[in-house]
Each structure stands twice: as structure tokens, then as C-alpha cells.
mmCIF file of C-alpha atoms in Angstrom:
data_model
loop_
_atom_site.group_PDB
_atom_site.id
_atom_site.type_symbol
_atom_site.label_atom_id
_atom_site.label_comp_id
_atom_site.label_asym_id
_atom_site.label_seq_id
_atom_site.Cartn_x
_atom_site.Cartn_y
_atom_site.Cartn_z
ATOM 1 C CA MET A 1082 129.713 115.263 69.273
ATOM 2 C CA SER A 1083 129.901 112.921 66.338
ATOM 3 C CA LYS A 1084 127.190 114.507 64.193
ATOM 4 C CA LYS A 1085 128.132 116.190 60.944
ATOM 5 C CA LEU A 1086 128.177 119.949 61.441
ATOM 6 C CA GLU A 1087 126.538 122.530 59.209
ATOM 7 C CA THR A 1088 127.316 126.242 58.945
ATOM 8 C CA ALA A 1089 125.521 128.147 61.707
ATOM 9 C CA HIS A 1090 125.716 131.336 63.718
ATOM 10 C CA ALA A 1091 124.558 132.885 67.004
ATOM 11 C CA GLY A 1092 124.679 136.266 68.697
ATOM 12 C CA THR A 1093 124.605 139.865 67.547
ATOM 13 C CA LEU A 1094 127.008 142.680 66.794
ATOM 14 C CA GLU A 1095 125.531 144.850 69.545
ATOM 15 C CA SER A 1096 127.686 146.221 72.334
ATOM 16 C CA SER A 1097 128.371 143.666 75.119
ATOM 17 C CA ASP A 1098 127.537 140.787 72.761
ATOM 18 C CA ALA A 1099 129.464 138.535 70.400
ATOM 19 C CA PHE A 1100 128.613 137.168 66.965
ATOM 20 C CA VAL A 1101 129.847 133.639 66.391
ATOM 21 C CA ARG A 1102 129.904 131.730 63.106
ATOM 22 C CA VAL A 1103 130.649 128.030 62.869
ATOM 23 C CA ILE A 1104 132.067 126.783 59.568
ATOM 24 C CA PRO A 1105 132.810 123.071 59.114
ATOM 25 C CA MET A 1106 136.276 122.245 57.713
ATOM 26 C CA ASP A 1107 137.465 119.184 55.813
ATOM 27 C CA GLU A 1108 140.583 118.861 57.963
ATOM 28 C CA LYS A 1109 140.720 118.118 61.700
ATOM 29 C CA GLY A 1110 141.237 120.720 64.405
ATOM 30 C CA ILE A 1111 139.576 123.850 65.752
ATOM 31 C CA VAL A 1112 140.550 127.118 64.075
ATOM 32 C CA ILE A 1113 139.628 130.371 65.806
ATOM 33 C CA GLU A 1114 139.500 133.735 64.098
ATOM 34 C CA LEU A 1115 138.791 136.529 66.543
ATOM 35 C CA GLU A 1116 137.975 140.193 66.075
ATOM 36 C CA SER A 1117 137.560 141.932 69.397
ATOM 37 C CA SER A 1118 137.199 145.472 70.629
ATOM 38 C CA VAL A 1119 139.426 144.435 73.539
ATOM 39 C CA GLU A 1120 141.863 142.327 71.488
ATOM 40 C CA GLU A 1121 145.030 143.956 72.865
ATOM 41 C CA ILE A 1122 144.232 143.230 76.510
ATOM 42 C CA TYR A 1123 142.054 140.133 76.437
ATOM 43 C CA GLY A 1124 142.616 138.581 72.996
ATOM 44 C CA ASP A 1125 144.582 135.549 74.237
ATOM 45 C CA ALA A 1126 142.175 134.918 77.102
ATOM 46 C CA ILE A 1127 139.143 135.086 74.800
ATOM 47 C CA ARG A 1128 140.753 132.674 72.304
ATOM 48 C CA ALA A 1129 141.514 130.278 75.162
ATOM 49 C CA LEU A 1130 137.906 130.503 76.371
ATOM 50 C CA ILE A 1131 136.506 129.815 72.898
ATOM 51 C CA LEU A 1132 138.816 126.832 72.430
ATOM 52 C CA GLU A 1133 138.023 125.396 75.870
ATOM 53 C CA THR A 1134 134.265 125.819 75.246
ATOM 54 C CA ALA A 1135 134.419 124.098 71.854
ATOM 55 C CA LYS A 1136 136.595 121.243 73.138
ATOM 56 C CA ALA A 1137 134.201 120.610 76.041
ATOM 57 C CA MET A 1138 131.488 120.032 73.432
ATOM 58 C CA ASN A 1139 133.705 117.481 71.734
ATOM 59 C CA VAL A 1140 133.697 119.079 68.286
ATOM 60 C CA ASP A 1141 136.411 118.797 65.694
ATOM 61 C CA GLY A 1142 137.014 120.036 62.171
ATOM 62 C CA ILE A 1143 135.490 123.494 62.598
ATOM 63 C CA LYS A 1144 136.396 127.102 62.138
ATOM 64 C CA LEU A 1145 134.960 129.550 64.683
ATOM 65 C CA LEU A 1146 134.731 133.145 63.512
ATOM 66 C CA VAL A 1147 134.047 135.352 66.523
ATOM 67 C CA GLN A 1148 133.318 139.070 66.465
ATOM 68 C CA ASP A 1149 133.431 140.244 70.060
ATOM 69 C CA LYS A 1150 131.921 143.584 71.048
ATOM 70 C CA GLY A 1151 133.167 143.645 74.633
ATOM 71 C CA ALA A 1152 131.138 140.653 75.837
ATOM 72 C CA LEU A 1153 131.557 139.121 79.279
ATOM 73 C CA ASP A 1154 133.069 135.642 79.402
ATOM 74 C CA TYR A 1155 129.749 133.917 79.931
ATOM 75 C CA VAL A 1156 128.214 135.708 76.952
ATOM 76 C CA ILE A 1157 131.013 134.503 74.663
ATOM 77 C CA LYS A 1158 130.626 131.007 76.065
ATOM 78 C CA ALA A 1159 126.834 131.076 75.555
ATOM 79 C CA ARG A 1160 127.198 132.304 71.976
ATOM 80 C CA VAL A 1161 129.830 129.698 71.058
ATOM 81 C CA GLN A 1162 127.736 126.929 72.601
ATOM 82 C CA THR A 1163 124.547 128.072 70.860
ATOM 83 C CA ALA A 1164 126.299 128.331 67.492
ATOM 84 C CA ILE A 1165 127.809 124.840 67.839
ATOM 85 C CA LEU A 1166 124.487 123.329 68.932
ATOM 86 C CA ARG A 1167 122.804 124.962 65.938
ATOM 87 C CA ALA A 1168 125.551 123.667 63.668
ATOM 88 C CA SER A 1169 124.959 120.150 64.953
ATOM 89 C CA GLY A 1170 121.178 120.430 64.846
ATOM 90 C CA ASP A 1171 121.155 119.405 68.521
ATOM 91 C CA VAL A 1172 118.010 120.746 70.196
ATOM 92 C CA LYS A 1173 118.422 118.873 73.486
ATOM 93 C CA PRO A 1174 121.877 119.757 74.756
ATOM 94 C CA ASP A 1175 123.781 117.866 77.399
ATOM 95 C CA TRP A 1176 123.693 120.605 80.037
ATOM 96 C CA SER A 1177 126.290 118.884 82.180
ATOM 97 C CA VAL A 1178 129.033 119.750 79.670
ATOM 98 C CA LEU A 1179 127.810 123.319 79.175
ATOM 99 C CA SER A 1180 128.149 124.657 82.742
ATOM 100 C CA MET B 421 108.151 133.413 109.099
ATOM 101 C CA LYS B 422 109.827 136.539 107.803
ATOM 102 C CA GLN B 423 108.590 137.641 104.393
ATOM 103 C CA LYS B 424 110.976 138.568 101.617
ATOM 104 C CA LEU B 425 110.615 142.001 100.065
ATOM 105 C CA ARG B 426 109.348 141.732 96.522
ATOM 106 C CA ARG B 427 108.255 145.220 95.594
ATOM 107 C CA SER B 428 109.892 145.168 92.182
ATOM 108 C CA MET B 429 110.198 142.249 89.779
ATOM 109 C CA LEU B 430 112.109 143.476 86.743
ATOM 110 C CA PHE B 431 111.382 141.660 83.480
ATOM 111 C CA VAL B 432 114.537 141.107 81.421
ATOM 112 C CA PRO B 433 114.177 139.633 77.920
ATOM 113 C CA GLY B 434 116.508 136.639 77.773
ATOM 114 C CA SER B 435 117.468 137.600 74.232
ATOM 115 C CA ASN B 436 118.693 141.073 75.223
ATOM 116 C CA THR B 437 122.324 140.492 76.150
ATOM 117 C CA GLY B 438 122.917 144.005 77.466
ATOM 118 C CA MET B 439 119.941 143.800 79.814
ATOM 119 C CA VAL B 440 120.765 140.256 80.902
ATOM 120 C CA CYS B 441 124.285 141.310 81.858
ATOM 121 C CA ASN B 442 123.331 144.579 83.550
ATOM 122 C CA ALA B 443 119.920 144.145 85.191
ATOM 123 C CA PHE B 444 121.419 143.480 88.644
ATOM 124 C CA ILE B 445 122.880 147.007 88.652
ATOM 125 C CA TYR B 446 119.418 148.542 89.055
ATOM 126 C CA LYS B 447 118.792 146.568 92.248
ATOM 127 C CA PRO B 448 115.261 145.312 91.727
ATOM 128 C CA ASP B 449 114.086 143.004 94.499
ATOM 129 C CA THR B 450 113.797 140.220 91.912
ATOM 130 C CA VAL B 451 115.268 139.924 88.423
ATOM 131 C CA MET B 452 112.823 138.067 86.199
ATOM 132 C CA PHE B 453 114.478 136.730 83.066
ATOM 133 C CA ASP B 454 111.979 136.124 80.300
ATOM 134 C CA LEU B 455 112.161 133.206 77.886
ATOM 135 C CA GLU B 456 108.548 133.505 76.778
ATOM 136 C CA ASP B 457 106.730 136.348 75.022
ATOM 137 C CA SER B 458 109.647 138.769 74.623
ATOM 138 C CA VAL B 459 111.820 136.174 72.861
ATOM 139 C CA ALA B 460 111.351 135.415 69.159
ATOM 140 C CA LEU B 461 110.845 131.750 68.201
ATOM 141 C CA SER B 462 114.150 131.760 66.336
ATOM 142 C CA GLU B 463 116.037 132.898 69.477
ATOM 143 C CA LYS B 464 114.500 130.619 72.104
ATOM 144 C CA ASP B 465 117.625 128.453 72.194
ATOM 145 C CA SER B 466 120.096 131.340 72.456
ATOM 146 C CA ALA B 467 118.056 133.146 75.144
ATOM 147 C CA ARG B 468 117.837 129.928 77.176
ATOM 148 C CA MET B 469 121.599 129.471 76.927
ATOM 149 C CA MET B 470 122.269 133.100 77.899
ATOM 150 C CA VAL B 471 119.993 132.928 80.937
ATOM 151 C CA PHE B 472 121.479 129.552 81.926
ATOM 152 C CA HIS B 473 124.898 131.200 82.206
ATOM 153 C CA ALA B 474 123.702 134.494 83.707
ATOM 154 C CA LEU B 475 121.989 132.669 86.570
ATOM 155 C CA GLN B 476 125.306 131.084 87.522
ATOM 156 C CA HIS B 477 127.335 134.289 87.282
ATOM 157 C CA PHE B 478 128.458 135.915 90.532
ATOM 158 C CA THR B 479 126.579 139.120 89.710
ATOM 159 C CA TYR B 480 123.300 137.262 90.300
ATOM 160 C CA LYS B 481 124.353 135.374 93.426
ATOM 161 C CA ASN B 482 123.025 137.977 95.870
ATOM 162 C CA ILE B 483 119.789 138.856 94.147
ATOM 163 C CA GLU B 484 116.635 136.809 93.826
ATOM 164 C CA THR B 485 116.139 135.440 90.331
ATOM 165 C CA ALA B 486 113.032 134.262 88.536
ATOM 166 C CA VAL B 487 112.573 132.938 85.013
ATOM 167 C CA ARG B 488 109.376 133.118 83.005
ATOM 168 C CA VAL B 489 109.550 129.853 81.098
ATOM 169 C CA ASN B 490 107.558 128.880 78.039
ATOM 170 C CA PRO B 491 104.407 126.825 78.572
ATOM 171 C CA LEU B 492 104.914 123.086 79.014
ATOM 172 C CA ASN B 493 102.702 122.373 76.005
ATOM 173 C CA SER B 494 105.141 124.273 73.767
ATOM 174 C CA PRO B 495 108.356 122.703 72.382
ATOM 175 C CA PHE B 496 110.387 124.959 74.714
ATOM 176 C CA GLY B 497 108.888 124.636 78.207
ATOM 177 C CA LEU B 498 110.703 121.508 79.394
ATOM 178 C CA LEU B 499 113.996 122.580 77.833
ATOM 179 C CA ASP B 500 113.725 125.909 79.670
ATOM 180 C CA LEU B 501 113.014 124.166 82.962
ATOM 181 C CA GLU B 502 115.940 121.758 82.639
ATOM 182 C CA ALA B 503 118.354 124.614 81.949
ATOM 183 C CA VAL B 504 117.277 127.115 84.575
ATOM 184 C CA ILE B 505 116.721 124.682 87.437
ATOM 185 C CA ARG B 506 120.163 123.237 86.786
ATOM 186 C CA ALA B 507 121.511 126.811 86.863
ATOM 187 C CA GLY B 508 119.927 127.401 90.286
ATOM 188 C CA VAL B 509 117.056 129.813 89.616
ATOM 189 C CA ASP B 510 115.017 130.739 92.706
ATOM 190 C CA ILE B 511 111.550 131.046 91.152
ATOM 191 C CA ILE B 512 109.850 129.702 88.040
ATOM 192 C CA ARG B 513 107.157 132.038 86.730
ATOM 193 C CA LEU B 514 104.457 129.895 85.200
ATOM 194 C CA PRO B 515 102.732 131.813 82.404
ATOM 195 C CA LYS B 516 99.033 131.574 81.524
ATOM 196 C CA THR B 517 97.927 129.689 84.616
ATOM 197 C CA ASP B 518 94.282 128.798 84.086
ATOM 198 C CA THR B 519 93.771 125.847 86.402
ATOM 199 C CA VAL B 520 95.157 123.977 89.392
ATOM 200 C CA ASP B 521 96.317 121.261 86.994
ATOM 201 C CA ASP B 522 98.610 123.774 85.244
ATOM 202 C CA VAL B 523 100.415 124.370 88.542
ATOM 203 C CA LEU B 524 100.508 120.713 89.563
ATOM 204 C CA GLU B 525 101.899 119.662 86.197
ATOM 205 C CA MET B 526 104.643 122.277 86.448
ATOM 206 C CA GLU B 527 105.343 121.336 90.057
ATOM 207 C CA GLN B 528 105.781 117.690 89.062
ATOM 208 C CA GLU B 529 108.193 118.548 86.235
ATOM 209 C CA ILE B 530 110.254 120.753 88.558
ATOM 210 C CA ALA B 531 110.351 118.030 91.227
ATOM 211 C CA ASP B 532 111.450 115.429 88.659
ATOM 212 C CA ILE B 533 114.304 117.613 87.459
ATOM 213 C CA GLU B 534 115.398 118.495 91.000
ATOM 214 C CA ASN B 535 115.359 114.841 92.025
ATOM 215 C CA ARG B 536 117.410 113.899 88.999
ATOM 216 C CA LEU B 537 119.942 116.651 89.687
ATOM 217 C CA GLY B 538 119.997 115.941 93.423
ATOM 218 C CA HIS B 539 121.155 119.461 94.209
ATOM 219 C CA GLY B 540 118.790 119.838 97.173
ATOM 220 C CA LYS B 541 117.290 123.125 96.060
ATOM 221 C CA LYS B 542 113.536 123.573 96.188
ATOM 222 C CA THR B 543 112.592 125.922 93.382
ATOM 223 C CA MET B 544 109.623 128.187 94.108
ATOM 224 C CA LEU B 545 106.717 128.838 91.772
ATOM 225 C CA LEU B 546 104.950 132.044 90.819
ATOM 226 C CA ALA B 547 101.694 131.520 88.933
ATOM 227 C CA ALA B 548 100.780 134.249 86.469
ATOM 228 C CA ILE B 549 97.054 134.557 85.967
ATOM 229 C CA GLU B 550 96.267 135.954 82.547
ATOM 230 C CA SER B 551 92.707 134.897 81.690
ATOM 231 C CA ALA B 552 89.170 135.083 82.989
ATOM 232 C CA LEU B 553 89.347 131.343 83.703
ATOM 233 C CA GLY B 554 92.503 131.854 85.745
ATOM 234 C CA VAL B 555 90.898 134.643 87.769
ATOM 235 C CA VAL B 556 87.818 132.521 88.451
ATOM 236 C CA ASN B 557 90.098 129.695 89.647
ATOM 237 C CA ALA B 558 92.504 131.972 91.548
ATOM 238 C CA VAL B 559 91.484 130.798 95.025
ATOM 239 C CA ASP B 560 92.095 127.132 94.198
ATOM 240 C CA ILE B 561 95.282 127.953 92.295
ATOM 241 C CA ALA B 562 96.719 129.955 95.209
ATOM 242 C CA ARG B 563 96.202 127.048 97.616
ATOM 243 C CA CYS B 564 97.256 124.125 95.455
ATOM 244 C CA SER B 565 101.029 123.938 95.945
ATOM 245 C CA LYS B 566 103.503 124.512 98.753
ATOM 246 C CA ARG B 567 105.978 125.723 96.167
ATOM 247 C CA LEU B 568 103.808 128.701 95.258
ATOM 248 C CA MET B 569 105.325 131.875 96.694
ATOM 249 C CA GLY B 570 102.774 134.086 94.965
ATOM 250 C CA ILE B 571 100.303 134.722 92.207
ATOM 251 C CA ALA B 572 100.628 137.533 89.715
ATOM 252 C CA LEU B 573 98.302 139.303 87.352
ATOM 253 C CA GLY B 574 99.311 139.331 83.687
ATOM 254 C CA ALA B 575 97.111 142.193 82.542
ATOM 255 C CA GLU B 576 97.911 142.369 78.825
ATOM 256 C CA ASP B 577 96.621 138.884 78.009
ATOM 257 C CA PHE B 578 93.838 139.205 80.555
ATOM 258 C CA VAL B 579 92.264 142.281 78.932
ATOM 259 C CA ARG B 580 92.443 140.569 75.547
ATOM 260 C CA ASP B 581 90.569 137.646 77.036
ATOM 261 C CA LEU B 582 87.952 140.056 78.399
ATOM 262 C CA HIS B 583 87.558 141.603 74.905
ATOM 263 C CA THR B 584 88.629 145.009 76.164
ATOM 264 C CA GLN B 585 91.808 147.039 76.584
ATOM 265 C CA ARG B 586 93.801 148.656 79.377
ATOM 266 C CA THR B 587 92.875 152.156 80.480
ATOM 267 C CA LYS B 588 94.503 154.611 82.861
ATOM 268 C CA GLU B 589 91.627 154.186 85.294
ATOM 269 C CA GLY B 590 92.097 150.406 85.323
ATOM 270 C CA ASN B 591 88.413 149.578 85.831
ATOM 271 C CA GLU B 592 88.820 146.595 83.504
ATOM 272 C CA LEU B 593 91.286 145.064 86.007
ATOM 273 C CA MET B 594 89.341 145.804 89.162
ATOM 274 C CA ALA B 595 87.700 142.395 89.560
ATOM 275 C CA ALA B 596 90.877 140.504 88.687
ATOM 276 C CA ARG B 597 93.047 142.502 91.085
ATOM 277 C CA ASN B 598 90.614 142.035 93.963
ATOM 278 C CA GLN B 599 90.185 138.328 93.288
ATOM 279 C CA ILE B 600 93.922 137.699 92.974
ATOM 280 C CA LEU B 601 94.677 139.660 96.108
ATOM 281 C CA LEU B 602 92.023 137.874 98.173
ATOM 282 C CA ALA B 603 93.141 134.480 96.851
ATOM 283 C CA ALA B 604 96.771 135.218 97.699
ATOM 284 C CA ARG B 605 96.004 136.509 101.171
ATOM 285 C CA ALA B 606 93.721 133.557 101.941
ATOM 286 C CA ALA B 607 96.574 131.222 100.969
ATOM 287 C CA LYS B 608 99.167 133.404 102.759
ATOM 288 C CA ILE B 609 101.288 133.896 99.657
ATOM 289 C CA GLY B 610 102.371 137.001 97.740
ATOM 290 C CA ALA B 611 100.252 139.054 95.337
ATOM 291 C CA PHE B 612 101.936 140.867 92.458
ATOM 292 C CA ASP B 613 100.479 143.366 90.049
ATOM 293 C CA SER B 614 101.024 143.592 86.313
ATOM 294 C CA VAL B 615 103.426 145.823 84.380
ATOM 295 C CA PHE B 616 102.656 149.455 83.549
ATOM 296 C CA SER B 617 103.772 149.693 79.954
ATOM 297 C CA ASP B 618 104.067 153.445 79.301
ATOM 298 C CA VAL B 619 107.562 154.068 80.637
ATOM 299 C CA LYS B 620 107.353 157.828 80.040
ATOM 300 C CA ASP B 621 104.154 158.285 82.043
ATOM 301 C CA LYS B 622 105.503 158.643 85.589
ATOM 302 C CA GLU B 623 102.282 160.204 86.855
ATOM 303 C CA GLY B 624 100.161 157.343 85.546
ATOM 304 C CA PHE B 625 102.620 154.806 86.940
ATOM 305 C CA MET B 626 102.610 156.413 90.394
ATOM 306 C CA HIS B 627 98.842 156.580 90.398
ATOM 307 C CA GLU B 628 98.661 152.862 89.642
ATOM 308 C CA VAL B 629 101.308 152.025 92.257
ATOM 309 C CA GLU B 630 99.470 153.944 94.992
ATOM 310 C CA TYR B 631 96.282 152.145 93.990
ATOM 311 C CA ILE B 632 97.696 148.611 94.077
ATOM 312 C CA LYS B 633 99.654 149.349 97.245
ATOM 313 C CA GLY B 634 96.412 150.529 98.836
ATOM 314 C CA LEU B 635 94.702 147.300 97.789
ATOM 315 C CA GLY B 636 97.451 145.339 99.535
ATOM 316 C CA PHE B 637 99.675 144.057 96.707
ATOM 317 C CA ASP B 638 103.265 143.197 97.642
ATOM 318 C CA GLY B 639 104.724 144.606 94.467
ATOM 319 C CA LYS B 640 104.627 144.856 90.742
ATOM 320 C CA SER B 641 106.277 143.525 87.633
ATOM 321 C CA LEU B 642 108.289 146.122 85.739
ATOM 322 C CA ILE B 643 109.594 146.306 82.202
ATOM 323 C CA ASN B 644 111.949 149.245 82.629
ATOM 324 C CA PRO B 645 114.552 149.902 85.342
ATOM 325 C CA THR B 646 113.579 153.597 85.414
ATOM 326 C CA GLN B 647 110.464 152.587 87.320
ATOM 327 C CA ILE B 648 112.367 150.829 90.145
ATOM 328 C CA PRO B 649 113.195 153.879 92.322
ATOM 329 C CA TRP B 650 109.713 155.310 91.752
ATOM 330 C CA LEU B 651 108.182 152.063 92.939
ATOM 331 C CA HIS B 652 110.505 151.641 95.908
ATOM 332 C CA ASN B 653 109.876 155.218 97.044
ATOM 333 C CA ALA B 654 106.133 154.642 96.881
ATOM 334 C CA PHE B 655 106.503 151.547 99.059
ATOM 335 C CA ALA B 656 108.746 153.312 101.612
ATOM 336 C CA PRO B 657 107.034 153.511 105.017
ATOM 337 C CA SER B 658 106.152 156.894 106.547
ATOM 338 C CA LYS B 659 108.037 158.364 109.496
ATOM 339 C CA LYS B 660 104.966 157.738 111.653
ATOM 340 C CA ASP B 661 104.970 154.037 110.660
ATOM 341 C CA ILE B 662 108.690 153.733 111.407
ATOM 342 C CA ASN B 663 108.337 155.382 114.842
ATOM 343 C CA TRP B 664 105.494 153.005 115.673
ATOM 344 C CA ALA B 665 107.562 150.004 114.522
ATOM 345 C CA ILE B 666 110.536 151.093 116.632
ATOM 346 C CA GLU B 667 108.311 151.428 119.710
ATOM 347 C CA VAL B 668 106.794 147.983 119.161
ATOM 348 C CA LEU B 669 110.160 146.313 118.715
ATOM 349 C CA GLU B 670 111.608 148.084 121.766
ATOM 350 C CA ALA B 671 108.633 147.001 123.853
ATOM 351 C CA ALA B 672 109.087 143.425 122.611
ATOM 352 C CA LYS B 673 112.807 143.498 123.415
ATOM 353 C CA ASP B 674 112.158 144.947 126.858
ATOM 354 C CA ALA B 675 109.534 142.299 127.643
ATOM 355 C CA LYS B 676 111.889 139.539 126.532
ATOM 356 C CA GLU B 677 114.756 140.870 128.670
ATOM 357 C CA ARG B 678 112.488 141.074 131.697
ATOM 358 C CA GLY B 679 111.118 137.614 131.070
ATOM 359 C CA LEU B 680 107.560 138.845 130.587
ATOM 360 C CA GLY B 681 105.220 136.651 128.601
ATOM 361 C CA VAL B 682 102.893 139.500 127.713
ATOM 362 C CA ILE B 683 104.039 142.536 125.761
ATOM 363 C CA SER B 684 102.194 145.795 126.114
ATOM 364 C CA LEU B 685 102.589 149.214 124.517
ATOM 365 C CA ASP B 686 100.613 152.222 125.701
ATOM 366 C CA GLY B 687 98.332 149.864 127.567
ATOM 367 C CA LYS B 688 97.617 147.729 124.484
ATOM 368 C CA MET B 689 98.629 144.089 123.985
ATOM 369 C CA VAL B 690 101.277 143.483 121.346
ATOM 370 C CA ASP B 691 101.024 140.028 119.810
ATOM 371 C CA ALA B 692 103.142 138.131 117.277
ATOM 372 C CA PRO B 693 101.446 139.473 114.108
ATOM 373 C CA VAL B 694 101.996 143.046 115.344
ATOM 374 C CA ILE B 695 105.698 142.326 115.896
ATOM 375 C CA LEU B 696 105.963 140.772 112.427
ATOM 376 C CA ARG B 697 104.281 143.870 110.974
ATOM 377 C CA ALA B 698 106.768 146.110 112.814
ATOM 378 C CA GLU B 699 109.726 144.056 111.533
ATOM 379 C CA TRP B 700 108.285 144.253 108.024
ATOM 380 C CA ILE B 701 108.090 148.056 108.232
ATOM 381 C CA MET B 702 111.701 148.230 109.417
ATOM 382 C CA ASP B 703 112.816 145.963 106.547
ATOM 383 C CA LEU B 704 110.963 148.176 104.096
ATOM 384 C CA ALA B 705 112.512 151.291 105.616
ATOM 385 C CA ARG B 706 116.031 149.855 105.258
ATOM 386 C CA ALA B 707 115.406 148.569 101.735
ATOM 387 C CA SER B 708 113.963 151.931 100.708
ATOM 388 C CA GLY B 709 116.982 153.778 102.095
ATOM 389 C CA VAL B 710 114.882 155.638 104.689
ATOM 390 C CA LEU B 711 116.955 153.946 107.394
ATOM 391 C CA GLY B 712 120.555 152.729 107.224
ATOM 392 C CA GLU B 713 121.275 148.977 107.049
ATOM 393 C CA ASP B 714 122.503 149.005 110.677
ATOM 394 C CA GLN B 715 119.445 150.785 112.090
#
């Protein structure tokens, strides 16, 4: 994804959901800040999932702020993907990289 | 061919994460994710993405799934189709079906996507009839596509089109229900009734269910899981029906074992439609919990 990213968000703070904010950074890399109700048990796994999801979309130079309220993996993935697509202004996603 | 049970089709707003994740727990016959009217314009993209992933999750592998997509003439319809067909949905619910062309256009778009994906799945179609024009055209609509597994009444929009409102008696829906049912039966596809919106009114709901069951509908759309057991109980066959079905199937089995071409029960001929009816009653009895799965 070579487009310039804007700040964007997706999701809610309701139980079983996650709220994801995308903030573009000047430097390269993907920074993840996670708050999770299940941080102690699943924190590392959730961070790995967020990173893998963002990398698959070929983004760089972003900070992902994720507030997880006990969401299933696919919910976190869907929220991260939606937030990144919104940040890129991409309305026709490449579904083959989102599975 | 054996018919699939579709007594309950539970609407699940695609933007409601809790419901999307948990709807399978309530065991409706079909989970119907909604990307249309229950989803705000600003959340169309996020609901589509959520449903795309839910459809692929193992919790929805053993339950029939449908998605009510946005109309093709909106900016969202084709995007919805691309996502949910790729994710393997079983049925596309086509909203606001007024004419045969509406179905054929949707059928063509689905076929194009399936061909491009090459995944070999043939997605079914459910046409929702929600206007006077749709009801008038119901017979042609029901017969126009091999993908159509049924037609459904969308009562809320329909009564608006009639310039009236829904009542407990349902007289305003009488003509539409009869027309949709006849059209579906003539085309040998399913007929599905509209939602009953007042979740607290069990008596009113049961009255409506008995009525549409008596007319011959296969099932009903629901907006609340509370209504699922009520609906399934209402569709459960009676003990008399089950005993009759058991006798028919035993007579059929006996005739087969003895190599007899003609099956008779109490001096009456039993033909293929009667056997199918008996199997249908047994399926209903098992699905309703009246009989065990192994009976």
C-alpha cells in the first residue's frame, strides 16, 4: 500500500469488540500500543496478530492504538483492516490479502 | 430431493459485533447477516469486513449462512457481493426485488464473481419482495432463476408501499402472503414470512406463526433469538403426524426389502411424495427435539 495514510479509526469499545486507531508516523515501522482486558494471557498473541494483519496489507510508518474488549481474533483482524483501509482512503480492498 | 429445514432465519446486523460473534449459539436454521437497512452508511465498510471474517470462522461452518446485501444500484452492493461470495456464504438475500430483471442482474453478478474466483461454489439466492410491484410480479420472479431457493416477504417496506401500517390481525398482508406462497409453491421453492417486530409480544408472535404455518410457509425471518424456540416449537410435528410418518417409512422399507414395486399402507398406495412428506416430518421432529437425532 503506497498511498499516504491519514488518521482513521474503526470499531467500538463495547464488550467483544476492539477500537483501533491508525496514526501515521514520520519514521518507518509499525508501532503497536495495546490495551486489552485479556492482556496478561493473550497480550503477546494479540500484538502478533495485529502486526501480521498490518504487514499483510503492506503498510509502513504507522502507529496502531488498539483497545481490545475481549474480541475474538477475527474481530481484531477486521477492525485493524477496516481502520487501515479508512486511513488509506481505499474503498475497494484487495480481498485476497485480507482473508 | 430432500428439502432443507428453514423454519428460522435470524437477522444479525453486520455492525453488531456481539451478535455477529454469537448468533450461531442460538441455533437458528439460517443465520442471516445484514449489511443493508440495519447498518448505518458510515459503517457499511466495517460491517462488510466483519461479516467477511465471520463467514469464514469455524463457528459458522456447520450452519447455513445468508447475507442481505445492499442493492446493486447503491455504492455498496457489488462490494458486499465480492466480499461475501469470496467468504463462502450460502445464500444472498436480494432486497427490494420488484422485477425478474432485479434477480437476473444479481444472478449475473454472482456468476461473474464465482467464475473469477473459481471456487466451484454455487451461491443460492433468496428474493425479498417488499413492494406492491414485487407482489404482482411474484410468480415470474419465483420462476426466473435456478439459483432461487425461496422468496420472502419484507413486510415493513411493503406496508409503506401500500400506504398503510402493520396490525396484529395482519389483514394488510393477506394478499401478499397468499401471492408469495402460491408463487413459491408453483416454482417449487421456499416461502418465508416477514419478521414480527414486537419481541415482548409472545402471544402475538405465536398467533402469527400459527397463521403463516397454516398457510404453508416454510419459516420466518426473526430479529431476536428469543423467538427461535417459540418458532421451532410451533413447527414441531404432532405425535399423530410422527406415528403416521414412522408407519409410512416402515412400509416403504419393508416393500424395498421384499422387492415390491408398490408400497401400500392400510390398503392405500404410498407414492414418492408421501414418502418425502414422511421424511420431512421426521426431520422436523428431530430438529425440534421431539425425537432424538438417532431416531
